[in-house]
PDB file of C-alpha atoms in Angstrom:
ATOM      1  CA  MET A1447       0.144   0.023   0.285  1.00 92.00           C
ATOM      2  CA  LYS A1448       1.195   3.674  -0.843  1.00 94.00           C
ATOM      3  CA  TYR A1449       0.586   6.311   1.967  1.00 97.00           C
ATOM      4  CA  ARG A1450       0.691   9.942   1.719  1.00 97.00           C
ATOM      5  CA  ILE A1451       2.162  12.308   4.066  1.00 98.00           C
ATOM      6  CA  ASN A1452       1.565  16.176   3.575  1.00 98.00           C
ATOM      7  CA  ILE A1453       3.811  18.564   4.980  1.00 98.00           C
ATOM      8  CA  LYS A1454       2.048  21.687   3.956  1.00 97.00           C
ATOM      9  CA  GLY A1455       1.596  25.025   5.683  1.00 96.00           C
ATOM     10  CA  ASN A1456       3.112  25.838   9.183  1.00 96.00           C
ATOM     11  CA  ILE A1457       5.211  23.250  10.837  1.00 97.00           C
ATOM     12  CA  VAL A1458       3.917  23.422  14.364  1.00 97.00           C
ATOM     13  CA  PRO A1459       4.011  21.181  17.706  1.00 97.00           C
ATOM     14  CA  ASN A1460       1.386  18.633  18.371  1.00 97.00           C
ATOM     15  CA  ASN A1461      -0.754  20.779  20.677  1.00 96.00           C
ATOM     16  CA  TYR A1462      -1.053  23.856  18.221  1.00 96.00           C
ATOM     17  CA  ALA A1463      -2.261  22.111  15.205  1.00 96.00           C
ATOM     18  CA  TRP A1464      -6.012  22.473  16.480  1.00 96.00           C
ATOM     19  CA  TYR A1465      -5.718  26.104  16.334  1.00 95.00           C
ATOM     20  CA  TYR A1466      -4.530  26.137  12.517  1.00 95.00           C
ATOM     21  CA  ARG A1467      -7.247  23.612  11.723  1.00 95.00           C
ATOM     22  CA  TRP A1468      -9.811  25.709  13.234  1.00 95.00           C
ATOM     23  CA  PHE A1469      -9.455  28.310  10.690  1.00 95.00           C
ATOM     24  CA  ASP A1470      -8.796  25.516   7.982  1.00 94.00           C
ATOM     25  CA  GLU A1471      -5.210  26.464   7.519  1.00 95.00           C
ATOM     26  CA  ASP A1472      -2.693  23.915   6.556  1.00 96.00           C
ATOM     27  CA  CYS A1473      -0.029  22.654   9.107  1.00 97.00           C
ATOM     28  CA  ALA A1474       2.192  19.767   9.840  1.00 97.00           C
ATOM     29  CA  CYS A1475       2.764  18.168  13.093  1.00 98.00           C
ATOM     30  CA  PRO A1476       4.859  15.369  14.543  1.00 98.00           C
ATOM     31  CA  ASN A1477       1.880  13.391  15.179  1.00 98.00           C
ATOM     32  CA  ASP A1478       0.602  13.727  11.552  1.00 97.00           C
ATOM     33  CA  VAL A1479       3.835  11.709  10.358  1.00 98.00           C
ATOM     34  CA  SER A1480       4.070   9.126  13.293  1.00 97.00           C
ATOM     35  CA  GLY A1481       0.312   8.320  12.909  1.00 96.00           C
ATOM     36  CA  VAL A1482       1.219   7.006   9.273  1.00 97.00           C
ATOM     37  CA  LEU A1483       4.561   5.443  10.087  1.00 97.00           C
ATOM     38  CA  ASP A1484       3.175   3.543  13.059  1.00 96.00           C
ATOM     39  CA  LYS A1485       0.674   1.641  10.364  1.00 95.00           C
ATOM     40  CA  LEU A1486       3.500   0.821   7.780  1.00 95.00           C
ATOM     41  CA  THR A1487       4.447  -3.072   6.904  1.00 92.00           C
ATOM     42  CA  ASP A1488       7.432  -4.067   4.954  1.00 88.00           C
ATOM     43  CA  GLU A1489       5.620  -3.666   1.873  1.00 90.00           C
ATOM     44  CA  ASP A1490       4.457  -0.311   2.176  1.00 94.00           C
ATOM     45  CA  GLU A1491       5.411   2.856   0.670  1.00 96.00           C
ATOM     46  CA  VAL A1492       5.211   6.477   1.723  1.00 97.00           C
ATOM     47  CA  GLU A1493       5.342   9.842  -0.388  1.00 98.00           C
ATOM     48  CA  VAL A1494       5.568  12.707   1.427  1.00 98.00           C
ATOM     49  CA  PHE A1495       4.603  16.371  -0.172  1.00 98.00           C
ATOM     50  CA  ILE A1496       6.059  19.217   1.022  1.00 98.00           C
ATOM     51  CA  ASN A1497       5.131  23.050   0.567  1.00 98.00           C
ATOM     52  CA  SER A1498       5.902  24.589   3.747  1.00 97.00           C
ATOM     53  CA  PRO A1499       7.429  27.951   4.716  1.00 96.00           C
ATOM     54  CA  GLY A1500       8.795  26.331   7.716  1.00 95.00           C
ATOM     55  CA  GLY A1501       8.076  26.767  11.485  1.00 94.00           C
ATOM     56  CA  ILE A1502       9.123  25.425  14.937  1.00 94.00           C
ATOM     57  CA  ILE A1503      12.076  23.727  14.485  1.00 93.00           C
ATOM     58  CA  ASP A1504      11.645  21.303  17.249  1.00 94.00           C
ATOM     59  CA  ALA A1505       8.682  19.950  15.581  1.00 97.00           C
ATOM     60  CA  GLY A1506      10.542  20.094  12.325  1.00 96.00           C
ATOM     61  CA  THR A1507      13.272  17.946  13.483  1.00 97.00           C
ATOM     62  CA  GLU A1508      11.397  15.638  15.270  1.00 97.00           C
ATOM     63  CA  ILE A1509       9.254  14.665  11.669  1.00 98.00           C
ATOM     64  CA  TYR A1510      12.816  14.583  10.289  1.00 98.00           C
ATOM     65  CA  THR A1511      13.851  12.028  12.757  1.00 98.00           C
ATOM     66  CA  LEU A1512      10.906  10.162  11.985  1.00 98.00           C
ATOM     67  CA  LEU A1513      11.061  10.042   8.359  1.00 98.00           C
ATOM     68  CA  ARG A1514      14.798   9.291   8.282  1.00 97.00           C
ATOM     69  CA  ALA A1515      14.537   6.731  10.657  1.00 97.00           C
ATOM     70  CA  ALA A1516      11.613   5.028   8.604  1.00 96.00           C
ATOM     71  CA  ALA A1517      13.701   5.319   5.547  1.00 96.00           C
ATOM     72  CA  LYS A1518      16.044   2.503   6.810  1.00 94.00           C
ATOM     73  CA  ASN A1519      13.226   0.111   6.312  1.00 93.00           C
ATOM     74  CA  HIS A1520      10.571   1.437   4.316  1.00 95.00           C
ATOM     75  CA  ASP A1521      10.462   3.117   0.675  1.00 96.00           C
ATOM     76  CA  ILE A1522       9.944   6.720   1.330  1.00 97.00           C
ATOM     77  CA  LYS A1523      10.013   9.156  -1.361  1.00 98.00           C
ATOM     78  CA  ILE A1524       9.899  12.998  -0.913  1.00 98.00           C
ATOM     79  CA  TYR A1525       8.528  15.704  -3.409  1.00 98.00           C
ATOM     80  CA  ILE A1526       9.126  19.373  -2.898  1.00 98.00           C
ATOM     81  CA  THR A1527       6.043  20.780  -4.874  1.00 98.00           C
ATOM     82  CA  GLY A1528       6.117  24.376  -3.832  1.00 97.00           C
ATOM     83  CA  GLN A1529       8.608  25.545  -1.126  1.00 97.00           C
ATOM     84  CA  ALA A1530      10.591  23.952   1.528  1.00 97.00           C
ATOM     85  CA  CYS A1531      11.837  26.802   3.769  1.00 97.00           C
ATOM     86  CA  SER A1532      13.649  26.872   7.200  1.00 95.00           C
ATOM     87  CA  ALA A1533      12.420  23.743   9.020  1.00 96.00           C
ATOM     88  CA  ALA A1534      10.796  22.161   5.978  1.00 97.00           C
ATOM     89  CA  SER A1535      14.234  22.269   4.450  1.00 97.00           C
ATOM     90  CA  VAL A1536      15.455  19.855   7.126  1.00 97.00           C
ATOM     91  CA  ILE A1537      12.344  17.536   6.940  1.00 98.00           C
ATOM     92  CA  ALA A1538      13.341  17.573   2.828  1.00 98.00           C
ATOM     93  CA  CYS A1539      16.608  16.087   3.685  1.00 98.00           C
ATOM     94  CA  ALA A1540      15.386  13.046   5.250  1.00 97.00           C
ATOM     95  CA  ALA A1541      15.011  10.691   2.533  1.00 97.00           C
ATOM     96  CA  TYR A1542      15.046  10.474  -1.449  1.00 97.00           C
ATOM     97  CA  CYS A1543      13.916  13.791  -2.497  1.00 98.00           C
ATOM     98  CA  GLU A1544      12.803  15.396  -5.690  1.00 98.00           C
ATOM     99  CA  MET A1545      11.675  18.993  -6.410  1.00 98.00           C
ATOM    100  CA  ALA A1546       9.658  20.675  -8.682  1.00 97.00           C
ATOM    101  CA  PRO A1547      11.381  22.653 -11.274  1.00 96.00           C
ATOM    102  CA  THR A1548       8.952  25.735 -10.051  1.00 97.00           C
ATOM    103  CA  ALA A1549       9.630  25.074  -6.506  1.00 98.00           C
ATOM    104  CA  SER A1550      12.228  26.629  -4.205  1.00 98.00           C
ATOM    105  CA  MET A1551      14.177  25.834  -0.792  1.00 98.00           C
ATOM    106  CA  MET A1552      15.415  28.251   1.932  1.00 97.00           C
ATOM    107  CA  VAL A1553      17.908  27.193   4.652  1.00 96.00           C
ATOM    108  CA  HIS A1554      18.553  29.853   7.093  1.00 95.00           C
ATOM    109  CA  CYS A1555      19.975  29.878  10.752  1.00 92.00           C
ATOM    110  CA  VAL A1556      17.483  29.255  13.740  1.00 86.00           C
ATOM    111  CA  SER A1557      16.059  32.686  15.373  1.00 81.00           C
ATOM    112  CA  SER A1558      14.486  33.221  18.677  1.00 74.00           C
ATOM    113  CA  GLY A1559      13.231  36.128  20.642  1.00 69.00           C
ATOM    114  CA  ALA A1560      14.912  37.314  23.565  1.00 68.00           C
ATOM    115  CA  SER A1561      14.890  39.962  26.160  1.00 78.00           C
ATOM    116  CA  GLY A1562      17.122  40.594  29.316  1.00 79.00           C
ATOM    117  CA  ASN A1563      20.541  41.705  30.169  1.00 84.00           C
ATOM    118  CA  HIS A1564      23.784  41.196  28.302  1.00 79.00           C
ATOM    119  CA  SER A1565      24.183  37.681  30.013  1.00 82.00           C
ATOM    120  CA  ILE A1566      20.933  36.469  29.051  1.00 78.00           C
ATOM    121  CA  MET A1567      21.527  37.864  25.288  1.00 77.00           C
ATOM    122  CA  GLU A1568      24.921  36.352  25.341  1.00 82.00           C
ATOM    123  CA  HIS A1569      23.364  32.765  26.587  1.00 79.00           C
ATOM    124  CA  THR A1570      20.691  33.289  23.792  1.00 78.00           C
ATOM    125  CA  ALA A1571      23.428  33.684  21.296  1.00 83.00           C
ATOM    126  CA  GLU A1572      25.352  30.762  21.989  1.00 87.00           C
ATOM    127  CA  MET A1573      22.214  28.686  22.475  1.00 87.00           C
ATOM    128  CA  LEU A1574      21.065  29.782  18.768  1.00 87.00           C
ATOM    129  CA  ARG A1575      24.638  28.878  17.731  1.00 90.00           C
ATOM    130  CA  THR A1576      24.432  25.187  19.147  1.00 91.00           C
ATOM    131  CA  ALA A1577      21.271  24.800  17.406  1.00 89.00           C
ATOM    132  CA  ASP A1578      22.608  25.875  14.052  1.00 92.00           C
ATOM    133  CA  LYS A1579      25.567  23.440  14.679  1.00 94.00           C
ATOM    134  CA  ALA A1580      22.953  20.798  15.142  1.00 93.00           C
ATOM    135  CA  LEU A1581      20.625  21.534  12.248  1.00 93.00           C
ATOM    136  CA  CYS A1582      23.458  21.676   9.755  1.00 95.00           C
ATOM    137  CA  THR A1583      24.011  18.045  10.220  1.00 96.00           C
ATOM    138  CA  ALA A1584      20.922  17.338   8.360  1.00 97.00           C
ATOM    139  CA  TYR A1585      22.473  19.250   5.337  1.00 97.00           C
ATOM    140  CA  MET A1586      25.665  17.671   5.781  1.00 97.00           C
ATOM    141  CA  ALA A1587      24.355  14.076   5.887  1.00 97.00           C
ATOM    142  CA  LYS A1588      22.235  14.631   2.651  1.00 97.00           C
ATOM    143  CA  ALA A1589      24.844  16.772   0.649  1.00 96.00           C
ATOM    144  CA  GLY A1590      28.247  15.541   1.718  1.00 96.00           C
ATOM    145  CA  MET A1591      28.810  19.471   2.507  1.00 95.00           C
ATOM    146  CA  THR A1592      31.419  20.199   5.310  1.00 96.00           C
ATOM    147  CA  GLU A1593      30.250  21.878   8.584  1.00 96.00           C
ATOM    148  CA  ASN A1594      31.549  25.132   7.514  1.00 96.00           C
ATOM    149  CA  GLU A1595      29.764  25.060   3.960  1.00 96.00           C
ATOM    150  CA  ALA A1596      26.838  24.298   5.586  1.00 97.00           C
ATOM    151  CA  LEU A1597      26.743  26.941   8.178  1.00 96.00           C
ATOM    152  CA  ALA A1598      27.811  29.526   5.543  1.00 96.00           C
ATOM    153  CA  MET A1599      24.799  28.589   3.644  1.00 96.00           C
ATOM    154  CA  MET A1600      22.731  28.987   6.606  1.00 95.00           C
ATOM    155  CA  GLU A1601      24.406  32.471   7.581  1.00 95.00           C
ATOM    156  CA  ASN A1602      23.445  33.893   4.194  1.00 94.00           C
ATOM    157  CA  GLU A1603      19.996  33.009   4.137  1.00 95.00           C
ATOM    158  CA  THR A1604      20.242  31.039   1.267  1.00 96.00           C
ATOM    159  CA  TRP A1605      17.328  30.657  -1.236  1.00 97.00           C
ATOM    160  CA  LEU A1606      17.712  27.563  -3.955  1.00 98.00           C
ATOM    161  CA  ASN A1607      16.044  26.792  -7.093  1.00 97.00           C
ATOM    162  CA  ALA A1608      15.484  23.237  -8.119  1.00 97.00           C
ATOM    163  CA  GLU A1609      18.621  23.337 -10.393  1.00 97.00           C
ATOM    164  CA  GLN A1610      20.609  24.851  -7.367  1.00 97.00           C
ATOM    165  CA  ALA A1611      19.306  22.592  -4.581  1.00 98.00           C
ATOM    166  CA  LYS A1612      20.489  19.794  -6.945  1.00 97.00           C
ATOM    167  CA  GLU A1613      23.932  20.876  -7.800  1.00 97.00           C
ATOM    168  CA  LYS A1614      24.385  21.306  -3.865  1.00 97.00           C
ATOM    169  CA  GLY A1615      23.202  17.820  -3.328  1.00 97.00           C
ATOM    170  CA  LEU A1616      20.348  18.692  -1.060  1.00 98.00           C
ATOM    171  CA  ILE A1617      17.824  17.032  -3.838  1.00 97.00           C
ATOM    172  CA  ASP A1618      18.213  13.922  -5.596  1.00 97.00           C
ATOM    173  CA  ALA A1619      16.252  15.091  -8.777  1.00 97.00           C
ATOM    174  CA  ILE A1620      14.177  17.376 -10.436  1.00 97.00           C
ATOM    175  CA  MET A1621      10.645  16.250 -11.033  1.00 95.00           C
ATOM    176  CA  PHE A1622       9.811  16.539 -14.900  1.00 91.00           C
ATOM    177  CA  GLU A1623      13.267  17.178 -15.879  1.00 82.00           C
ATOM    178  CA  GLU A1624      12.855  16.724 -19.490  1.00 66.00           C
ATOM    179  CA  GLU A1625      10.562  19.944 -19.319  1.00 54.00           C
ATOM    180  CA  GLU A1626      12.323  23.198 -18.772  1.00 51.00           C
ATOM    181  CA  GLU A1627      10.087  25.789 -16.454  1.00 50.00           C
ATOM    182  CA  ILE A1628      11.332  28.906 -14.521  1.00 47.00           C
ATOM    183  CA  PRO A1629      11.381  28.317 -10.710  1.00 47.00           C
ATOM    184  CA  MET A1630      10.085  31.481  -9.341  1.00 49.00           C
ATOM    185  CA  VAL A1631       8.142  30.688  -5.833  1.00 44.00           C
ATOM    186  CA  ALA A1632       8.729  33.089  -2.631  1.00 45.00           C
ATOM    187  CA  GLY A1633       8.244  32.032   0.722  1.00 46.00           C
ATOM    188  CA  SER A1634       7.326  33.937   4.074  1.00 50.00           C
ATOM    189  CA  LEU A1635       8.379  33.411   7.538  1.00 56.00           C
ATOM    190  CA  PHE A1636       5.487  33.089  10.303  1.00 58.00           C
ATOM    191  CA  LYS A1637       5.106  32.875  14.055  1.00 68.00           C
ATOM    192  CA  LEU A1638       2.916  30.798  16.243  1.00 75.00           C
ATOM    193  CA  PRO A1639      -0.506  32.471  17.618  1.00 82.00           C
ATOM    194  CA  SER A1640      -0.276  34.045  20.779  1.00 83.00           C
ATOM    195  CA  GLU A1641      -1.753  32.723  23.889  1.00 84.00           C
ATOM    196  CA  GLU A1642      -4.371  35.711  23.556  1.00 83.00           C
ATOM    197  CA  GLN A1643      -5.257  34.819  20.112  1.00 86.00           C
ATOM    198  CA  MET A1644      -5.609  30.966  21.397  1.00 86.00           C
ATOM    199  CA  ASN A1645      -7.571  31.969  23.977  1.00 86.00           C
ATOM    200  CA  LYS A1646      -9.908  33.852  22.034  1.00 85.00           C
ATOM    201  CA  ILE A1647     -10.748  30.860  19.731  1.00 88.00           C
ATOM    202  CA  ARG A1648     -11.152  28.892  22.970  1.00 86.00           C
ATOM    203  CA  THR A1649     -13.791  31.180  23.774  1.00 87.00           C
ATOM    204  CA  ALA A1650     -15.286  31.202  20.639  1.00 86.00           C
ATOM    205  CA  MET A1651     -15.426  27.407  20.643  1.00 88.00           C
ATOM    206  CA  LYS A1652     -17.172  27.494  24.013  1.00 87.00           C
ATOM    207  CA  VAL A1653     -19.627  29.996  23.013  1.00 87.00           C
ATOM    208  CA  GLU A1654     -20.549  28.069  20.064  1.00 86.00           C
ATOM    209  CA  GLN A1655     -20.832  24.716  21.986  1.00 87.00           C
ATOM    210  CA  ASP A1656     -22.914  26.616  24.747  1.00 86.00           C
ATOM    211  CA  LEU A1657     -25.329  27.852  21.989  1.00 86.00           C
ATOM    212  CA  LYS A1658     -25.523  24.259  20.649  1.00 87.00           C
ATOM    213  CA  GLU A1659     -26.277  22.690  23.954  1.00 86.00           C
ATOM    214  CA  ALA A1660     -28.860  25.658  24.754  1.00 84.00           C
ATOM    215  CA  ASN A1661     -30.829  25.029  21.459  1.00 84.00           C
ATOM    216  CA  GLU A1662     -30.708  21.547  21.659  1.00 85.00           C
ATOM    217  CA  LYS A1663     -32.034  22.006  25.450  1.00 85.00           C
ATOM    218  CA  ALA A1664     -34.814  24.239  23.982  1.00 83.00           C
ATOM    219  CA  MET A1665     -35.821  21.915  21.522  1.00 84.00           C
ATOM    220  CA  ALA A1666     -36.185  18.920  24.024  1.00 83.00           C
ATOM    221  CA  GLU A1667     -38.294  21.149  26.286  1.00 83.00           C
ATOM    222  CA  CYS A1668     -40.443  22.063  23.440  1.00 81.00           C
ATOM    223  CA  LYS A1669     -41.052  18.384  22.289  1.00 81.00           C
ATOM    224  CA  LYS A1670     -41.709  17.415  25.926  1.00 82.00           C
ATOM    225  CA  LYS A1671     -44.319  20.110  26.050  1.00 77.00           C
ATOM    226  CA  LEU A1672     -45.928  19.240  22.697  1.00 74.00           C
ATOM    227  CA  THR A1673     -46.117  15.612  24.033  1.00 77.00           C
ATOM    228  CA  GLN A1674     -47.861  16.973  27.100  1.00 77.00           C
ATOM    229  CA  LEU A1675     -50.541  18.803  25.459  1.00 67.00           C
ATOM    230  CA  LYS A1676     -51.218  15.665  23.085  1.00 69.00           C
ATOM    231  CA  LEU A1677     -51.822  13.490  25.982  1.00 72.00           C
ATOM    232  CA  SER A1678     -54.104  16.122  27.843  1.00 72.00           C
ATOM    233  CA  GLY A1679     -56.464  15.691  24.748  1.00 66.00           C
ATOM    234  CA  ILE A1680     -55.411  19.084  23.293  1.00 57.00           C
ATOM    235  CA  ARG A1681     -55.606  19.219  19.624  1.00 57.00           C
ATOM    236  CA  LEU A1682     -52.965  21.275  17.779  1.00 51.00           C
ATOM    237  CA  ALA A1683     -53.998  23.545  14.947  1.00 53.00           C
ATOM    238  CA  THR A1684     -52.261  23.345  11.683  1.00 50.00           C
ATOM    239  CA  ILE A1685     -51.431  26.224   9.253  1.00 46.00           C
TER     240      ILE A1685
END
């Protein structure tokens, strides 16, 4: 059997996925991937389609790890159909990968928000440097590049079309290679919804549920009164 996994929209932690799906927005989380991989038998195949601006790096690296581990025992093919930026570019390195000629890939350094005194800022900078070195191992393993080459690519926020990505070894092939098209797809970064935004949606969801329960209660009460009237012998007029 052939399974499909979509890495589309923002890459988010498992407990944030509901928020995006409430708005019918594309997103991907580790549970989406593990839910498919856990069902695989030896004969099954998996196709992963990526069109994502990236997202939370912890979620991205978890998905990368799940796919790379599964690729040791299963036929897994990855297809970049739109953009594979930031964390999505790491996921693209997990197994055999093809890229649409009109798609794009972007790699850059890890970013984070920080505030506080110089000690805190220096600690954050060191933490980010460590995270960059950890992430660059995905590019090194896929393309055979050195750590310095991978880090330089990240430092410069490098955008690659399909031909450039193939030249660097970050993908294995270009989809529809016999056709010549000009790749030109832009990407954008994002940030997770704030707790305030999520609380507003939680409130809206509760209001909706309360209204539903109130309507159901009112309907039940009406049916009860109608039944009582019928039992008392009162005829109900019809219009």
